């Protein structure tokens, strides 16, 4: 059964969690003798279509410019997941290198021994189960739940890095700004592409992304939604970066409806570059089928 785009994102998170379970106006002065109050609010003159479009494009640019420009983000983390009646939490580490890798490592509390690893690269997805010495490594082209729905490394990177995204694009450039719709009054940026609808809620003053919402409506009536909320922003490399990531996911595309919530709490942020981007798997590990395992987990 073909899974929708958001199921693919939720599926990757489920794989990791499964390893753990193993008034705008101006003031006007009034002359003497007038019966009007000393100051009154008057509507701002209507803006031309051209000036409104310029304001919208400037807002998109402001949102885009808030993205951190460092090449590496490293932080200790606490990874918590609520999946049905299951509620577990474990420490770990998040390592991200721009355009190269997103890696989540889960460790045993106190001991610090790694028990699970999920790694996204531009070319493949890697899931390692240290306890059972098993792993999944597959290119996106071989993972139907990703390939068939346009989900790739750069879509995931935009979510983890608190950035705007245009599906199929490596990065958002100024040429892409016109693809976005902007409601300045709501401090909201949206993008509709095919069956996917994206909404970025931003802070009114700083235009910082505070929430990314993604909805998918399938032709067979299936619906999936993802809400990625960012908070507790810390100063980092001349910008700010969220240290609280709350991810709420739901879908009816599986055999039974699924709801899941993941919380990633980051510790001190670092731009440390002294780590290997790619994981080498020991010959003692057994490779498993990713499609079969994902389907099993999604339908648990």
mmCIF file of C-alpha atoms in Angstrom:
data_model
loop_
_atom_site.group_PDB
_atom_site.id
_atom_site.type_symbol
_atom_site.label_atom_id
_atom_site.label_comp_id
_atom_site.label_asym_id
_atom_site.label_seq_id
_atom_site.Cartn_x
_atom_site.Cartn_y
_atom_site.Cartn_z
ATOM 1 C CA UNK A 1 0.000 0.000 0.000
ATOM 2 C CA UNK A 2 1.411 3.310 -1.044
ATOM 3 C CA UNK A 3 2.044 5.584 1.909
ATOM 4 C CA UNK A 4 1.594 9.393 1.720
ATOM 5 C CA UNK A 5 4.427 11.815 2.116
ATOM 6 C CA UNK A 6 3.852 12.588 5.775
ATOM 7 C CA UNK A 7 3.675 8.920 6.622
ATOM 8 C CA UNK A 8 7.237 8.706 5.387
ATOM 9 C CA UNK A 9 8.424 11.342 7.835
ATOM 10 C CA UNK A 10 6.394 9.831 10.633
ATOM 11 C CA UNK A 11 7.625 6.399 9.637
ATOM 12 C CA UNK A 12 11.245 7.397 10.049
ATOM 13 C CA UNK A 13 10.441 8.767 13.504
ATOM 14 C CA UNK A 14 8.512 5.609 14.334
ATOM 15 C CA UNK A 15 11.539 3.544 13.354
ATOM 16 C CA UNK A 16 13.608 5.426 15.887
ATOM 17 C CA UNK A 17 10.946 5.190 18.592
ATOM 18 C CA UNK A 18 10.521 1.458 17.954
ATOM 19 C CA UNK A 19 14.178 0.971 18.739
ATOM 20 C CA UNK A 20 13.548 2.552 22.123
ATOM 21 C CA UNK A 21 10.686 0.144 22.825
ATOM 22 C CA UNK A 22 12.537 -2.767 22.011
ATOM 23 C CA UNK A 23 -4.568 48.781 14.644
ATOM 24 C CA UNK A 24 -2.326 50.076 11.910
ATOM 25 C CA UNK A 25 -2.892 53.876 11.806
ATOM 26 C CA UNK A 26 -1.427 57.420 12.289
ATOM 27 C CA UNK A 27 -2.097 60.285 14.741
ATOM 28 C CA UNK A 28 -3.555 63.545 13.378
ATOM 29 C CA UNK A 29 -3.586 66.903 15.208
ATOM 30 C CA UNK A 30 -6.898 68.841 15.218
ATOM 31 C CA UNK A 31 -7.093 72.640 15.102
ATOM 32 C CA UNK A 32 -8.451 74.820 17.898
ATOM 33 C CA UNK A 33 -12.244 74.964 18.202
ATOM 34 C CA UNK A 34 -12.808 71.539 16.686
ATOM 35 C CA UNK A 35 -15.293 69.224 18.353
ATOM 36 C CA UNK A 36 -13.142 66.191 17.542
ATOM 37 C CA UNK A 37 -10.762 64.680 20.123
ATOM 38 C CA UNK A 38 -7.181 65.887 20.182
ATOM 39 C CA UNK A 39 -5.993 62.867 18.181
ATOM 40 C CA UNK A 40 -7.804 60.393 16.004
ATOM 41 C CA UNK A 41 -6.787 57.201 14.246
ATOM 42 C CA UNK A 42 -7.209 57.217 10.505
ATOM 43 C CA UNK A 43 -6.827 54.250 8.168
ATOM 44 C CA UNK A 44 -3.541 53.924 6.370
ATOM 45 C CA UNK A 45 -3.865 54.657 2.662
ATOM 46 C CA UNK A 46 -4.339 51.516 0.601
ATOM 47 C CA UNK A 47 -1.156 50.080 -0.819
ATOM 48 C CA UNK A 48 -0.799 49.356 -4.490
ATOM 49 C CA UNK A 49 -0.566 45.777 -5.672
ATOM 50 C CA UNK A 50 3.101 46.356 -6.465
ATOM 51 C CA UNK A 51 3.920 47.647 -2.996
ATOM 52 C CA UNK A 52 2.012 44.779 -1.375
ATOM 53 C CA UNK A 53 3.929 42.256 -3.440
ATOM 54 C CA UNK A 54 7.204 43.918 -2.487
ATOM 55 C CA UNK A 55 6.225 43.778 1.184
ATOM 56 C CA UNK A 56 5.390 40.092 0.878
ATOM 57 C CA UNK A 57 8.665 39.254 -0.841
ATOM 58 C CA UNK A 58 10.570 41.229 1.768
ATOM 59 C CA UNK A 59 8.834 39.225 4.479
ATOM 60 C CA UNK A 60 9.785 35.914 2.874
ATOM 61 C CA UNK A 61 13.370 37.169 2.642
ATOM 62 C CA UNK A 62 13.304 38.108 6.315
ATOM 63 C CA UNK A 63 12.108 34.622 7.246
ATOM 64 C CA UNK A 64 14.728 32.982 5.029
ATOM 65 C CA UNK A 65 17.515 35.186 6.410
ATOM 66 C CA UNK A 66 16.833 33.927 9.937
ATOM 67 C CA UNK A 67 18.273 30.515 9.047
ATOM 68 C CA UNK A 68 21.584 29.752 10.728
ATOM 69 C CA UNK A 69 24.505 29.702 8.321
ATOM 70 C CA UNK A 70 26.864 27.419 10.234
ATOM 71 C CA UNK A 71 27.862 24.144 8.574
ATOM 72 C CA UNK A 72 27.534 22.018 11.736
ATOM 73 C CA UNK A 73 25.068 21.773 14.597
ATOM 74 C CA UNK A 74 25.867 19.407 17.462
ATOM 75 C CA UNK A 75 24.006 19.078 20.752
ATOM 76 C CA UNK A 76 23.193 16.604 23.461
ATOM 77 C CA UNK A 77 19.513 15.790 23.449
ATOM 78 C CA UNK A 78 16.677 14.127 25.270
ATOM 79 C CA UNK A 79 14.473 12.168 22.867
ATOM 80 C CA UNK A 80 10.931 11.478 24.073
ATOM 81 C CA UNK A 81 8.157 9.683 22.225
ATOM 82 C CA UNK A 82 4.464 9.144 22.878
ATOM 83 C CA UNK A 83 3.050 6.437 20.642
ATOM 84 C CA UNK A 84 -0.358 5.215 21.737
ATOM 85 C CA UNK A 85 -0.088 4.093 25.339
ATOM 86 C CA UNK A 86 3.706 4.027 25.170
ATOM 87 C CA UNK A 87 5.662 6.950 26.592
ATOM 88 C CA UNK A 88 9.444 6.645 26.714
ATOM 89 C CA UNK A 89 12.404 8.982 26.969
ATOM 90 C CA UNK A 90 16.143 8.539 26.492
ATOM 91 C CA UNK A 91 19.256 10.708 26.184
ATOM 92 C CA UNK A 92 21.297 11.001 23.038
ATOM 93 C CA UNK A 93 23.065 13.292 20.597
ATOM 94 C CA UNK A 94 21.975 15.211 17.515
ATOM 95 C CA UNK A 95 24.635 15.827 14.874
ATOM 96 C CA UNK A 96 23.860 17.713 11.669
ATOM 97 C CA UNK A 97 26.176 18.784 8.879
ATOM 98 C CA UNK A 98 24.554 21.024 6.273
ATOM 99 C CA UNK A 99 23.687 19.208 3.044
ATOM 100 C CA UNK A 100 25.482 16.060 4.269
ATOM 101 C CA UNK A 101 23.814 14.344 7.220
ATOM 102 C CA UNK A 102 21.227 14.431 9.999
ATOM 103 C CA UNK A 103 22.094 11.928 12.717
ATOM 104 C CA UNK A 104 20.185 11.046 15.890
ATOM 105 C CA UNK A 105 21.986 8.799 18.340
ATOM 106 C CA UNK A 106 20.118 7.251 21.288
ATOM 107 C CA UNK A 107 22.086 6.124 24.342
ATOM 108 C CA UNK A 108 21.478 4.201 27.549
ATOM 109 C CA UNK A 109 20.893 6.578 30.484
ATOM 110 C CA UNK A 110 23.901 7.056 32.788
ATOM 111 C CA UNK A 111 26.065 4.531 30.903
ATOM 112 C CA UNK A 112 26.044 6.567 27.690
ATOM 113 C CA UNK A 113 26.305 3.485 25.466
ATOM 114 C CA UNK A 114 24.683 3.978 22.069
ATOM 115 C CA UNK A 115 21.747 1.664 21.420
ATOM 116 C CA UNK A 116 20.230 3.153 18.267
ATOM 117 C CA UNK A 117 21.136 5.479 15.407
ATOM 118 C CA UNK A 118 19.121 7.054 12.608
ATOM 119 C CA UNK A 119 21.067 8.778 9.857
ATOM 120 C CA UNK A 120 19.695 10.702 6.884
ATOM 121 C CA UNK A 121 22.040 11.622 4.049
ATOM 122 C CA UNK A 122 21.248 13.021 0.583
ATOM 123 C CA UNK A 123 21.647 9.509 -0.875
ATOM 124 C CA UNK A 124 20.315 7.053 1.698
ATOM 125 C CA UNK A 125 18.663 6.395 5.046
ATOM 126 C CA UNK A 126 20.487 4.378 7.696
ATOM 127 C CA UNK A 127 18.898 2.897 10.825
ATOM 128 C CA UNK A 128 21.155 0.981 13.212
ATOM 129 C CA UNK A 129 19.964 -1.233 16.080
ATOM 130 C CA UNK A 130 23.031 -1.691 18.280
ATOM 131 C CA UNK A 131 21.297 -4.056 20.685
ATOM 132 C CA UNK A 132 20.405 -6.654 18.071
ATOM 133 C CA UNK A 133 23.256 -5.832 15.681
ATOM 134 C CA UNK A 134 20.858 -5.125 12.810
ATOM 135 C CA UNK A 135 20.625 -2.240 10.377
ATOM 136 C CA UNK A 136 18.748 -0.824 7.417
ATOM 137 C CA UNK A 137 20.595 1.104 4.718
ATOM 138 C CA UNK A 138 18.764 2.003 1.551
ATOM 139 C CA UNK A 139 18.826 4.763 -1.069
ATOM 140 C CA UNK A 140 15.714 6.923 -1.257
ATOM 141 C CA UNK A 141 14.926 5.373 -4.647
ATOM 142 C CA UNK A 142 14.510 1.983 -2.967
ATOM 143 C CA UNK A 143 12.283 3.261 -0.199
ATOM 144 C CA UNK A 144 8.866 3.616 -1.814
ATOM 145 C CA UNK A 145 7.358 5.500 1.104
ATOM 146 C CA UNK A 146 9.923 8.253 0.449
ATOM 147 C CA UNK A 147 10.504 8.061 -3.290
ATOM 148 C CA UNK A 148 6.886 7.955 -4.451
ATOM 149 C CA UNK A 149 5.939 11.041 -2.477
ATOM 150 C CA UNK A 150 8.831 13.399 -3.069
ATOM 151 C CA UNK A 151 10.307 13.228 0.430
ATOM 152 C CA UNK A 152 14.050 13.571 0.405
ATOM 153 C CA UNK A 153 16.915 14.610 2.622
ATOM 154 C CA UNK A 154 16.399 18.323 1.987
ATOM 155 C CA UNK A 155 12.752 18.252 3.115
ATOM 156 C CA UNK A 156 13.832 16.690 6.390
ATOM 157 C CA UNK A 157 16.770 19.065 6.703
ATOM 158 C CA UNK A 158 14.473 22.097 6.448
ATOM 159 C CA UNK A 159 12.377 20.754 9.325
ATOM 160 C CA UNK A 160 15.332 20.003 11.580
ATOM 161 C CA UNK A 161 17.095 23.280 10.710
ATOM 162 C CA UNK A 162 14.013 25.512 11.193
ATOM 163 C CA UNK A 163 13.926 26.740 7.589
ATOM 164 C CA UNK A 164 11.601 27.305 4.655
ATOM 165 C CA UNK A 165 11.476 24.603 1.999
ATOM 166 C CA UNK A 166 10.351 24.159 -1.594
ATOM 167 C CA UNK A 167 9.823 20.476 -2.476
ATOM 168 C CA UNK A 168 12.383 19.212 -4.939
ATOM 169 C CA UNK A 169 14.805 22.031 -4.147
ATOM 170 C CA UNK A 170 18.081 21.737 -2.287
ATOM 171 C CA UNK A 171 17.730 25.212 -0.818
ATOM 172 C CA UNK A 172 15.379 28.187 -1.062
ATOM 173 C CA UNK A 173 16.800 31.016 -3.187
ATOM 174 C CA UNK A 174 15.463 34.466 -3.985
ATOM 175 C CA UNK A 175 14.056 33.105 -7.246
ATOM 176 C CA UNK A 176 11.782 30.854 -5.177
ATOM 177 C CA UNK A 177 10.266 33.637 -3.073
ATOM 178 C CA UNK A 178 7.329 34.131 -5.465
ATOM 179 C CA UNK A 179 6.236 30.538 -4.876
ATOM 180 C CA UNK A 180 5.244 31.456 -1.319
ATOM 181 C CA UNK A 181 2.075 33.223 -0.263
ATOM 182 C CA UNK A 182 2.322 35.617 2.660
ATOM 183 C CA UNK A 183 -0.229 36.950 5.117
ATOM 184 C CA UNK A 184 1.715 39.672 6.891
ATOM 185 C CA UNK A 185 -1.146 40.391 9.317
ATOM 186 C CA UNK A 186 -1.017 36.766 10.478
ATOM 187 C CA UNK A 187 2.786 36.533 10.211
ATOM 188 C CA UNK A 188 2.220 33.444 8.110
ATOM 189 C CA UNK A 189 3.879 32.004 5.013
ATOM 190 C CA UNK A 190 2.222 29.234 2.991
ATOM 191 C CA UNK A 191 3.014 27.045 0.005
ATOM 192 C CA UNK A 192 0.699 24.728 -1.915
ATOM 193 C CA UNK A 193 2.307 22.126 -4.146
ATOM 194 C CA UNK A 194 0.267 19.256 -5.486
ATOM 195 C CA UNK A 195 -1.379 17.378 -2.631
ATOM 196 C CA UNK A 196 0.940 18.959 -0.075
ATOM 197 C CA UNK A 197 0.116 22.141 1.837
ATOM 198 C CA UNK A 198 2.789 23.853 3.912
ATOM 199 C CA UNK A 199 2.259 26.558 6.543
ATOM 200 C CA UNK A 200 5.017 28.365 8.415
ATOM 201 C CA UNK A 201 3.855 30.389 11.420
ATOM 202 C CA UNK A 202 6.377 33.081 12.337
ATOM 203 C CA UNK A 203 6.904 35.542 15.148
ATOM 204 C CA UNK A 204 5.351 38.957 14.349
ATOM 205 C CA UNK A 205 8.461 40.999 15.070
ATOM 206 C CA UNK A 206 11.388 38.818 14.100
ATOM 207 C CA UNK A 207 9.766 36.640 11.406
ATOM 208 C CA UNK A 208 11.332 33.582 13.054
ATOM 209 C CA UNK A 209 9.654 30.277 12.201
ATOM 210 C CA UNK A 210 7.822 29.074 15.312
ATOM 211 C CA UNK A 211 5.843 26.266 13.713
ATOM 212 C CA UNK A 212 5.837 24.304 10.478
ATOM 213 C CA UNK A 213 2.644 22.561 9.452
ATOM 214 C CA UNK A 214 2.366 20.096 6.592
ATOM 215 C CA UNK A 215 -0.833 18.450 5.354
ATOM 216 C CA UNK A 216 -1.301 15.766 2.743
ATOM 217 C CA UNK A 217 -4.589 14.742 1.157
ATOM 218 C CA UNK A 218 -4.470 11.550 -0.861
ATOM 219 C CA UNK A 219 -6.724 10.698 -3.799
ATOM 220 C CA UNK A 220 -8.102 7.723 -1.865
ATOM 221 C CA UNK A 221 -9.321 9.913 0.997
ATOM 222 C CA UNK A 222 -6.262 9.389 3.152
ATOM 223 C CA UNK A 223 -5.082 12.342 5.179
ATOM 224 C CA UNK A 224 -1.878 12.947 7.091
ATOM 225 C CA UNK A 225 -0.647 15.934 9.045
ATOM 226 C CA UNK A 226 2.588 16.986 10.665
ATOM 227 C CA UNK A 227 3.041 19.888 13.088
ATOM 228 C CA UNK A 228 6.622 20.734 14.036
ATOM 229 C CA UNK A 229 6.733 23.347 16.797
ATOM 230 C CA UNK A 230 9.910 25.233 17.742
ATOM 231 C CA UNK A 231 10.589 27.010 21.034
ATOM 232 C CA UNK A 232 13.256 28.003 23.550
ATOM 233 C CA UNK A 233 15.454 29.742 20.973
ATOM 234 C CA UNK A 234 19.092 30.231 21.950
ATOM 235 C CA UNK A 235 21.726 32.520 20.499
ATOM 236 C CA UNK A 236 23.897 30.526 18.102
ATOM 237 C CA UNK A 237 26.477 31.620 15.544
ATOM 238 C CA UNK A 238 25.029 35.119 15.216
ATOM 239 C CA UNK A 239 21.448 33.896 14.815
ATOM 240 C CA UNK A 240 19.012 32.008 17.052
ATOM 241 C CA UNK A 241 18.151 28.313 16.954
ATOM 242 C CA UNK A 242 15.347 26.384 18.685
ATOM 243 C CA UNK A 243 16.354 23.946 21.400
ATOM 244 C CA UNK A 244 12.850 22.526 21.833
ATOM 245 C CA UNK A 245 11.351 20.603 18.905
ATOM 246 C CA UNK A 246 7.878 19.141 19.339
ATOM 247 C CA UNK A 247 6.666 16.935 16.482
ATOM 248 C CA UNK A 248 3.036 15.847 16.300
ATOM 249 C CA UNK A 249 2.093 13.426 13.535
ATOM 250 C CA UNK A 250 -1.175 11.758 12.570
ATOM 251 C CA UNK A 251 -2.368 9.699 9.601
ATOM 252 C CA UNK A 252 -5.253 7.486 8.546
ATOM 253 C CA UNK A 253 -3.246 6.026 5.655
ATOM 254 C CA UNK A 254 -2.182 2.983 7.666
ATOM 255 C CA UNK A 255 -4.306 -0.058 8.498
ATOM 256 C CA UNK A 256 -5.392 1.761 11.633
ATOM 257 C CA UNK A 257 -5.158 5.523 12.318
ATOM 258 C CA UNK A 258 -1.890 6.578 13.908
ATOM 259 C CA UNK A 259 -1.019 9.448 16.212
ATOM 260 C CA UNK A 260 2.438 10.064 17.565
ATOM 261 C CA UNK A 261 4.238 12.840 19.391
ATOM 262 C CA UNK A 262 7.993 13.228 19.579
ATOM 263 C CA UNK A 263 9.873 15.806 21.611
ATOM 264 C CA UNK A 264 13.532 16.606 21.052
ATOM 265 C CA UNK A 265 15.098 18.771 23.753
ATOM 266 C CA UNK A 266 18.575 20.020 22.890
ATOM 267 C CA UNK A 267 21.303 21.008 25.313
ATOM 268 C CA UNK A 268 24.154 23.426 24.589
ATOM 269 C CA UNK A 269 24.588 24.063 20.872
ATOM 270 C CA UNK A 270 27.974 23.658 19.214
ATOM 271 C CA UNK A 271 29.355 24.119 15.700
ATOM 272 C CA UNK A 272 32.002 21.460 16.299
ATOM 273 C CA UNK A 273 33.141 19.947 12.983
ATOM 274 C CA UNK A 274 35.444 17.241 14.389
ATOM 275 C CA UNK A 275 33.291 14.208 13.641
ATOM 276 C CA UNK A 276 32.805 11.862 10.709
ATOM 277 C CA UNK A 277 29.770 12.570 8.559
ATOM 278 C CA UNK A 278 29.219 8.962 7.497
ATOM 279 C CA UNK A 279 28.729 5.875 9.645
ATOM 280 C CA UNK A 280 30.645 2.687 8.859
ATOM 281 C CA UNK A 281 28.758 -0.519 9.651
ATOM 282 C CA UNK A 282 30.587 -3.495 11.127
ATOM 283 C CA UNK A 283 30.474 -6.752 9.198
ATOM 284 C CA UNK A 284 28.966 -8.342 12.312
ATOM 285 C CA UNK A 285 25.690 -6.507 11.716
ATOM 286 C CA UNK A 286 22.831 -8.045 9.733
ATOM 287 C CA UNK A 287 21.080 -5.941 7.090
ATOM 288 C CA UNK A 288 17.265 -5.907 7.308
ATOM 289 C CA UNK A 289 14.568 -4.960 4.799
ATOM 290 C CA UNK A 290 13.488 -1.377 5.409
ATOM 291 C CA UNK A 291 10.109 -1.519 3.643
ATOM 292 C CA UNK A 292 8.956 -4.585 5.550
ATOM 293 C CA UNK A 293 10.058 -3.218 8.909
ATOM 294 C CA UNK A 294 8.446 0.177 8.310
ATOM 295 C CA UNK A 295 5.119 -1.426 7.342
ATOM 296 C CA UNK A 296 5.246 -3.619 10.442
ATOM 297 C CA UNK A 297 5.903 -0.661 12.745
ATOM 298 C CA UNK A 298 3.308 1.625 11.137
ATOM 299 C CA UNK A 299 0.631 -1.010 11.591
ATOM 300 C CA UNK A 300 1.500 -2.059 15.149
#
